[in-house]
Amino acid sequence: MKFLKVLVNSLLTGLFFCSLIALLIQDLNINLTFDMWSFLQLTLYLMLVYGLLVALVGILAFFVTQFFAGRSLKIALVSPSFLIIGFTSVNILAFLLMMQNFQHFASLFSPEVSVLINRQQVTLAFLAVLGLLVIISGLGYKKRIVFYILYFVFFGFSMVYVIRLRIQYPQHSEPEALAALSPKPIDKRLTVIGMEGLSIDLLITFLTEGKLPNFNFLIENGSWGTLQNFTPTEMVLLDTSFNTGKLPAKHRRLSSWEYSFLNLKPAYEVVPRYLFFKQLTRIRLLSEREAPQSQYVMDIWDIFRANGTPYLERGWTLHSDPKPITPEAETSFNRIYEDLRFDTSEVYGKLKQALCSDIMLESSVVAERVQSQPQFLSFLLPGLNSAERYFLKYSYSELFGEIDQEQLMRYGTVIERYYQYYDEVIGKYLAAKKEDELLVVYSPHGVDMLPVWKRISEWIFGDPEVSGYHERAPEGVIFFLGKDIAPDRNITEMHIIDVTPTLLHYLGLPVGKDMDGVVNSAVFAKEFKSEPVLYISSYEEHDIKNDSQ
């Protein structure tokens, strides 16, 4: 009978913990309107894993305490003292998890939402402190019922209040076009080349060794520097922020994936960190699928389209199904990695698919450019990032522990040669660059070595071959080259959201005041800096009238 009582109280504690995690999930998914029924369903569903785990800990804690106390501890079917201790413990744990998640996903929250989240945090912190005070006070007073009533009254009000704060999240509304904007002819050309995964440390190492002559040309004849980004470093967020000049709180594209709990609705775009949430997909309690990408704001390519400026853009996409490798791509791959052509390992296959995909993408861009002759061109090569995920350890073997020497000899220069391929791509566009053309080369993020705890996690739950990742927002890099660009200048404080405002200003187009990024004038030569920056309130509030459309 005692075990049943302990079980009931432990399950109630687990239920409270799951309600806080469900609230965290609701907080992170800013595009969803809060629905109480969905919140309750999610709380109960989380009980299947997190609630039962908390209940197990509660049961063990009770009987361990009883063992060391040397006597039988009494407990009611619904024990106020047990619940206050349990609620306070899981409240503190959930508070820490929320704090870490809110810090990691800070780019998703507007100032208004941040205020609501801070109030939630203060309320939960107050409830935790109150619980500790009640526990301590109950040890010295016989009439503990007064303290228990006080706690549960504040507990009820606090939970209602934190849920009401989530209900107050402002939802996105489509702005009406308040004014017309005439299209503006542009007499400049623009080429933007994205190379996902360029890391400043490796780049400098290879530059110092004289292995990247075209990157070196960009440095000596243009402006360059690190490109600061934000967490989470999911490419759909970074790419959209790059193209809009806005943080996710405004452009509201939050993930490439959406997650569902069985058949429960709605699906969630964001799931919390530090809870091994995505591991639930392995036991089929969580399903993951590609999310439909809704567009809430105009990006730079929408602006060019409305302005009537011809362009060709091949940006980041979620590569779900790799394309068959063409003979031309295979030939190029074998030229770069001639010594590996007979390798049959799984990681070699990943390297081949990554580089060949880049080669095929760049070749298709060249063919389309020749055919359509666009004024602006942009494309992003994602292959290096995929290769670094598996081969970065061979470039930092001294930091990764013991590595088989045969593998080190075989794969030690894989990343270096990938950088040299990218250097060849840059050389091709440098040779074709026109006098009135601005060339921008960038990487939205770098790549870091996988920390020890994530290596252990990958060994147990994931892919033991993984050695690189970019979850902690390592800085990317950016290069500008053109007649209006300051030569041989290292720029600082360049953020990924600054690129679109800077390019719009360079092209003579107005910058939206609602953009989070700013024009970084440090990249421009002295003669161009005198050009005034034109502003409009927002591109979403202006209708660009183009008679040719």
CSV table of C-alpha atoms in Angstrom, one decimal, residues 251-531:
chain,number,residue,atom,x,y,z
A,251,HIS,CA,11.0,36.3,-40.6
A,252,ARG,CA,9.5,33.4,-38.6
A,253,ARG,CA,11.1,30.5,-40.5
A,254,LEU,CA,12.1,28.4,-37.6
A,255,SER,CA,13.1,24.9,-38.9
A,256,SER,CA,13.5,22.6,-41.8
A,257,TRP,CA,11.6,20.0,-39.9
A,258,GLU,CA,8.4,19.6,-38.0
A,259,TYR,CA,7.8,17.1,-35.2
A,260,SER,CA,4.6,15.3,-34.3
A,261,PHE,CA,3.7,13.2,-31.2
A,262,LEU,CA,1.9,10.2,-32.7
A,263,ASN,CA,-1.2,11.7,-34.4
A,264,LEU,CA,-1.5,14.7,-32.0
A,265,LYS,CA,-1.9,18.1,-33.5
A,266,PRO,CA,-0.4,20.6,-34.0
A,267,ALA,CA,3.0,19.7,-35.4
A,268,TYR,CA,5.9,21.6,-33.8
A,269,GLU,CA,8.8,23.3,-35.6
A,270,VAL,CA,11.1,23.6,-32.6
A,271,VAL,CA,11.8,21.0,-29.9
A,272,PRO,CA,13.9,21.8,-26.7
A,273,ARG,CA,17.5,21.0,-26.3
A,274,TYR,CA,19.2,19.1,-23.4
A,275,LEU,CA,16.3,16.6,-23.1
A,276,PHE,CA,17.4,14.1,-25.8
A,277,PHE,CA,14.1,15.0,-27.4
A,278,LYS,CA,15.1,14.0,-30.9
A,279,GLN,CA,16.1,10.5,-29.6
A,280,LEU,CA,12.4,9.9,-29.2
A,281,THR,CA,12.3,9.3,-33.0
A,282,ARG,CA,14.3,6.1,-32.4
A,283,ILE,CA,11.5,4.6,-30.3
A,284,ARG,CA,8.8,6.0,-32.6
A,285,LEU,CA,7.3,8.3,-30.0
A,286,LEU,CA,8.2,11.3,-32.1
A,287,SER,CA,7.9,11.5,-35.9
A,288,GLU,CA,10.0,13.9,-38.0
A,289,ARG,CA,9.2,15.2,-41.5
A,290,GLU,CA,10.2,18.0,-43.7
A,291,ALA,CA,8.3,21.1,-42.8
A,292,PRO,CA,6.4,23.2,-45.4
A,293,GLN,CA,8.3,26.5,-45.7
A,294,SER,CA,5.9,29.4,-45.3
A,295,GLN,CA,7.2,32.9,-46.3
A,296,TYR,CA,6.2,35.7,-44.0
A,297,VAL,CA,8.5,38.5,-45.2
A,298,MET,CA,10.1,39.6,-48.5
A,299,ASP,CA,13.8,38.7,-49.0
A,300,ILE,CA,16.3,40.4,-51.2
A,301,TRP,CA,15.3,38.2,-54.2
A,302,ASP,CA,11.7,39.1,-53.9
A,303,ILE,CA,12.8,42.8,-53.9
A,304,PHE,CA,14.8,42.2,-57.1
A,305,ARG,CA,11.9,40.4,-58.7
A,306,ALA,CA,9.5,43.2,-57.9
A,307,ASN,CA,12.1,45.7,-59.1
A,308,GLY,CA,12.3,43.9,-62.5
A,309,THR,CA,16.0,43.1,-62.1
A,310,PRO,CA,16.9,39.7,-63.8
A,311,TYR,CA,18.7,37.3,-61.4
A,312,LEU,CA,19.5,33.7,-61.0
A,313,GLU,CA,19.4,32.3,-57.4
A,314,ARG,CA,20.1,28.8,-56.2
A,315,GLY,CA,20.1,29.1,-52.4
A,316,TRP,CA,20.1,26.6,-49.7
A,317,THR,CA,17.7,23.7,-49.9
A,318,LEU,CA,17.1,20.6,-47.7
A,319,HIS,CA,18.8,17.9,-49.7
A,320,SER,CA,16.5,15.0,-48.9
A,321,ASP,CA,17.2,12.9,-52.0
A,322,PRO,CA,20.8,13.1,-53.5
A,323,LYS,CA,20.9,13.3,-57.2
A,324,PRO,CA,22.6,10.6,-59.3
A,325,ILE,CA,26.3,11.5,-59.9
A,326,THR,CA,27.0,12.5,-63.5
A,327,PRO,CA,30.1,11.2,-65.4
A,328,GLU,CA,31.5,14.7,-65.5
A,329,ALA,CA,31.2,15.1,-61.7
A,330,GLU,CA,32.8,11.7,-61.2
A,331,THR,CA,35.7,12.7,-63.4
A,332,SER,CA,36.2,15.9,-61.4
A,333,PHE,CA,36.0,14.1,-58.1
A,334,ASN,CA,38.6,11.5,-59.2
A,335,ARG,CA,40.9,14.3,-60.2
A,336,ILE,CA,40.7,15.9,-56.7
A,337,TYR,CA,40.8,12.6,-54.7
A,338,GLU,CA,42.7,10.4,-57.1
A,339,ASP,CA,44.3,8.4,-54.3
A,340,LEU,CA,40.9,7.5,-52.8
A,341,ARG,CA,39.1,6.3,-55.9
A,342,PHE,CA,39.2,2.7,-54.8
A,343,ASP,CA,38.1,3.4,-51.3
A,344,THR,CA,34.9,1.5,-50.3
A,345,SER,CA,34.2,2.9,-46.8
A,346,GLU,CA,30.9,4.5,-45.9
A,347,VAL,CA,32.5,7.8,-45.1
A,348,TYR,CA,34.1,7.9,-48.5
A,349,GLY,CA,30.7,7.5,-50.1
A,350,LYS,CA,29.5,10.5,-48.1
A,351,LEU,CA,32.5,12.6,-49.2
A,352,LYS,CA,31.9,11.6,-52.9
A,353,GLN,CA,28.2,12.5,-52.7
A,354,ALA,CA,29.0,15.8,-51.1
A,355,LEU,CA,31.7,17.0,-53.5
A,356,CYS,CA,29.9,15.6,-56.6
A,357,SER,CA,26.7,17.4,-55.5
A,358,ASP,CA,28.7,20.7,-55.3
A,359,ILE,CA,30.3,20.1,-58.7
A,360,MET,CA,26.9,19.4,-60.3
A,361,LEU,CA,25.3,22.4,-58.7
A,362,GLU,CA,28.0,24.7,-59.8
A,363,SER,CA,28.0,23.3,-63.3
A,364,SER,CA,24.2,23.8,-63.6
A,365,VAL,CA,24.6,27.4,-62.4
A,366,VAL,CA,27.2,28.0,-65.1
A,367,ALA,CA,24.9,26.6,-67.8
A,368,GLU,CA,21.9,28.6,-66.6
A,369,ARG,CA,24.0,31.8,-66.4
A,370,VAL,CA,25.1,31.4,-70.0
A,371,GLN,CA,21.6,30.8,-71.1
A,372,SER,CA,19.7,33.6,-69.1
A,373,GLN,CA,22.5,36.2,-68.7
A,374,PRO,CA,21.2,37.4,-65.3
A,375,GLN,CA,22.4,40.7,-63.8
A,376,PHE,CA,22.6,39.1,-60.4
A,377,LEU,CA,23.7,35.6,-59.5
A,378,SER,CA,23.7,33.7,-56.2
A,379,PHE,CA,24.3,30.1,-55.3
A,380,LEU,CA,25.3,28.2,-52.2
A,381,LEU,CA,27.6,25.1,-52.1
A,382,PRO,CA,26.8,22.9,-49.0
A,383,GLY,CA,29.2,20.0,-49.6
A,384,LEU,CA,32.1,21.2,-47.4
A,385,ASN,CA,29.9,21.2,-44.4
A,386,SER,CA,28.8,17.6,-45.0
A,387,ALA,CA,32.4,16.5,-45.5
A,388,GLU,CA,33.7,18.3,-42.4
A,389,ARG,CA,31.0,16.5,-40.4
A,390,TYR,CA,33.0,13.2,-41.0
A,391,PHE,CA,36.5,14.3,-41.8
A,392,LEU,CA,37.3,17.2,-39.5
A,393,LYS,CA,39.0,15.0,-37.0
A,394,TYR,CA,41.7,14.2,-39.5
A,395,SER,CA,42.6,17.9,-39.7
A,396,TYR,CA,42.7,18.2,-35.9
A,397,SER,CA,43.9,14.7,-35.0
A,398,GLU,CA,45.9,16.0,-32.0
A,399,LEU,CA,42.7,17.2,-30.4
A,400,PHE,CA,40.5,14.2,-31.1
A,401,GLY,CA,42.5,11.5,-29.4
A,402,GLU,CA,44.0,8.4,-30.8
A,403,ILE,CA,43.3,7.9,-34.5
A,404,ASP,CA,44.3,5.0,-36.6
A,405,GLN,CA,47.5,6.0,-38.5
A,406,GLU,CA,46.4,4.3,-41.7
A,407,GLN,CA,43.2,6.3,-41.7
A,408,LEU,CA,45.1,9.5,-40.8
A,409,MET,CA,47.4,9.0,-43.8
A,410,ARG,CA,44.5,8.3,-46.1
A,411,TYR,CA,42.1,11.1,-45.0
A,412,GLY,CA,44.5,13.7,-43.5
A,413,THR,CA,44.2,16.0,-46.5
A,414,VAL,CA,40.6,15.5,-47.4
A,415,ILE,CA,39.4,18.8,-46.0
A,416,GLU,CA,42.4,20.7,-47.4
A,417,ARG,CA,41.7,19.5,-50.9
A,418,TYR,CA,38.0,20.4,-50.5
A,419,TYR,CA,39.1,24.0,-49.6
A,420,GLN,CA,41.3,23.9,-52.7
A,421,TYR,CA,38.3,22.9,-54.9
A,422,TYR,CA,36.4,25.9,-53.5
A,423,ASP,CA,39.5,28.0,-54.3
A,424,GLU,CA,39.3,26.8,-57.9
A,425,VAL,CA,35.6,27.8,-58.0
A,426,ILE,CA,36.5,31.3,-56.9
A,427,GLY,CA,39.2,31.5,-59.5
A,428,LYS,CA,36.7,30.8,-62.2
A,429,TYR,CA,34.5,33.7,-61.1
A,430,LEU,CA,37.4,36.0,-60.6
A,431,ALA,CA,38.5,35.3,-64.2
A,432,ALA,CA,35.0,36.1,-65.5
A,433,LYS,CA,34.4,39.1,-63.2
A,434,LYS,CA,33.3,42.3,-64.9
A,435,GLU,CA,34.4,45.9,-64.0
A,436,ASP,CA,30.9,46.8,-62.7
A,437,GLU,CA,30.5,43.6,-60.7
A,438,LEU,CA,30.6,43.0,-57.0
A,439,LEU,CA,31.7,39.6,-55.9
A,440,VAL,CA,30.7,38.3,-52.5
A,441,VAL,CA,32.0,35.0,-51.1
A,442,TYR,CA,30.7,33.9,-47.7
A,443,SER,CA,30.0,31.1,-45.3
A,444,PRO,CA,27.1,31.4,-42.9
A,445,HIS,CA,28.9,29.4,-40.2
A,446,GLY,CA,32.1,27.6,-39.4
A,447,VAL,CA,32.5,24.1,-38.0
A,448,ASP,CA,33.8,23.0,-34.6
A,449,MET,CA,35.2,19.8,-33.3
A,450,LEU,CA,32.5,17.7,-31.7
A,451,PRO,CA,32.8,18.0,-27.9
A,452,VAL,CA,33.4,14.8,-25.8
A,453,TRP,CA,29.9,14.6,-24.5
A,454,LYS,CA,28.4,14.7,-28.0
A,455,ARG,CA,30.9,12.1,-29.2
A,456,ILE,CA,29.7,9.8,-26.5
A,457,SER,CA,26.1,10.6,-27.5
A,458,GLU,CA,26.8,9.9,-31.1
A,459,TRP,CA,28.6,6.6,-30.2
A,460,ILE,CA,25.5,5.4,-28.3
A,461,PHE,CA,22.6,6.9,-30.2
A,462,GLY,CA,23.8,8.2,-33.5
A,463,ASP,CA,26.8,7.9,-35.9
A,464,PRO,CA,30.2,7.2,-34.3
A,465,GLU,CA,32.0,8.5,-37.4
A,466,VAL,CA,30.8,12.1,-36.8
A,467,SER,CA,33.5,14.5,-35.6
A,468,GLY,CA,32.4,18.0,-36.6
A,469,TYR,CA,29.3,20.1,-35.9
A,470,HIS,CA,28.1,23.7,-35.9
A,471,GLU,CA,25.4,23.9,-33.2
A,472,ARG,CA,27.1,26.5,-31.1
A,473,ALA,CA,27.2,29.2,-33.8
A,474,PRO,CA,30.9,29.2,-34.9
A,475,GLU,CA,31.5,32.3,-37.0
A,476,GLY,CA,31.5,32.2,-40.7
A,477,VAL,CA,33.5,34.3,-43.1
A,478,ILE,CA,32.8,36.8,-45.8
A,479,PHE,CA,34.7,38.5,-48.6
A,480,PHE,CA,33.8,41.5,-50.8
A,481,LEU,CA,35.6,42.4,-54.0
A,482,GLY,CA,34.7,45.2,-56.4
A,483,LYS,CA,35.6,48.7,-57.6
A,484,ASP,CA,33.7,50.3,-54.7
A,485,ILE,CA,35.1,48.0,-52.1
A,486,ALA,CA,38.0,49.0,-49.8
A,487,PRO,CA,41.1,46.9,-50.7
A,488,ASP,CA,43.0,44.9,-48.1
A,489,ARG,CA,40.7,45.7,-45.3
A,490,ASN,CA,39.8,43.4,-42.4
A,491,ILE,CA,36.2,44.2,-41.3
A,492,THR,CA,34.9,43.5,-37.8
A,493,GLU,CA,31.4,43.2,-36.3
A,494,MET,CA,29.9,42.0,-39.6
A,495,HIS,CA,26.7,40.1,-38.8
A,496,ILE,CA,24.8,37.8,-41.1
A,497,ILE,CA,21.8,40.1,-40.9
A,498,ASP,CA,24.0,43.0,-42.2
A,499,VAL,CA,24.6,41.5,-45.6
A,500,THR,CA,21.2,42.3,-47.3
A,501,PRO,CA,21.1,45.9,-46.0
A,502,THR,CA,24.7,46.4,-47.2
A,503,LEU,CA,24.0,45.0,-50.6
A,504,LEU,CA,20.7,47.0,-51.0
A,505,HIS,CA,22.6,50.2,-50.2
A,506,TYR,CA,25.4,49.3,-52.6
A,507,LEU,CA,22.9,48.7,-55.4
A,508,GLY,CA,21.1,52.0,-54.7
A,509,LEU,CA,18.0,50.5,-53.3
A,510,PRO,CA,16.4,51.6,-50.0
A,511,VAL,CA,16.9,49.6,-46.8
A,512,GLY,CA,13.9,48.6,-44.7
A,513,LYS,CA,13.9,50.3,-41.2
A,514,ASP,CA,12.4,47.1,-39.9
A,515,MET,CA,15.5,45.1,-40.8
A,516,ASP,CA,17.5,44.0,-37.8
A,517,GLY,CA,20.7,44.3,-39.8
A,518,VAL,CA,22.5,47.6,-40.7
A,519,VAL,CA,24.6,48.8,-43.6
A,520,ASN,CA,28.2,48.0,-42.8
A,521,SER,CA,30.0,50.9,-44.5
A,522,ALA,CA,33.4,49.6,-43.5
A,523,VAL,CA,33.5,47.4,-46.6
A,524,PHE,CA,33.3,50.4,-49.0
A,525,ALA,CA,36.0,52.5,-50.4
A,526,LYS,CA,36.3,56.1,-49.2
A,527,GLU,CA,34.7,57.5,-52.4
A,528,PHE,CA,31.6,55.4,-52.0
A,529,LYS,CA,31.0,56.1,-48.3
A,530,SER,CA,29.6,59.5,-49.0
A,531,GLU,CA,26.6,57.9,-50.7
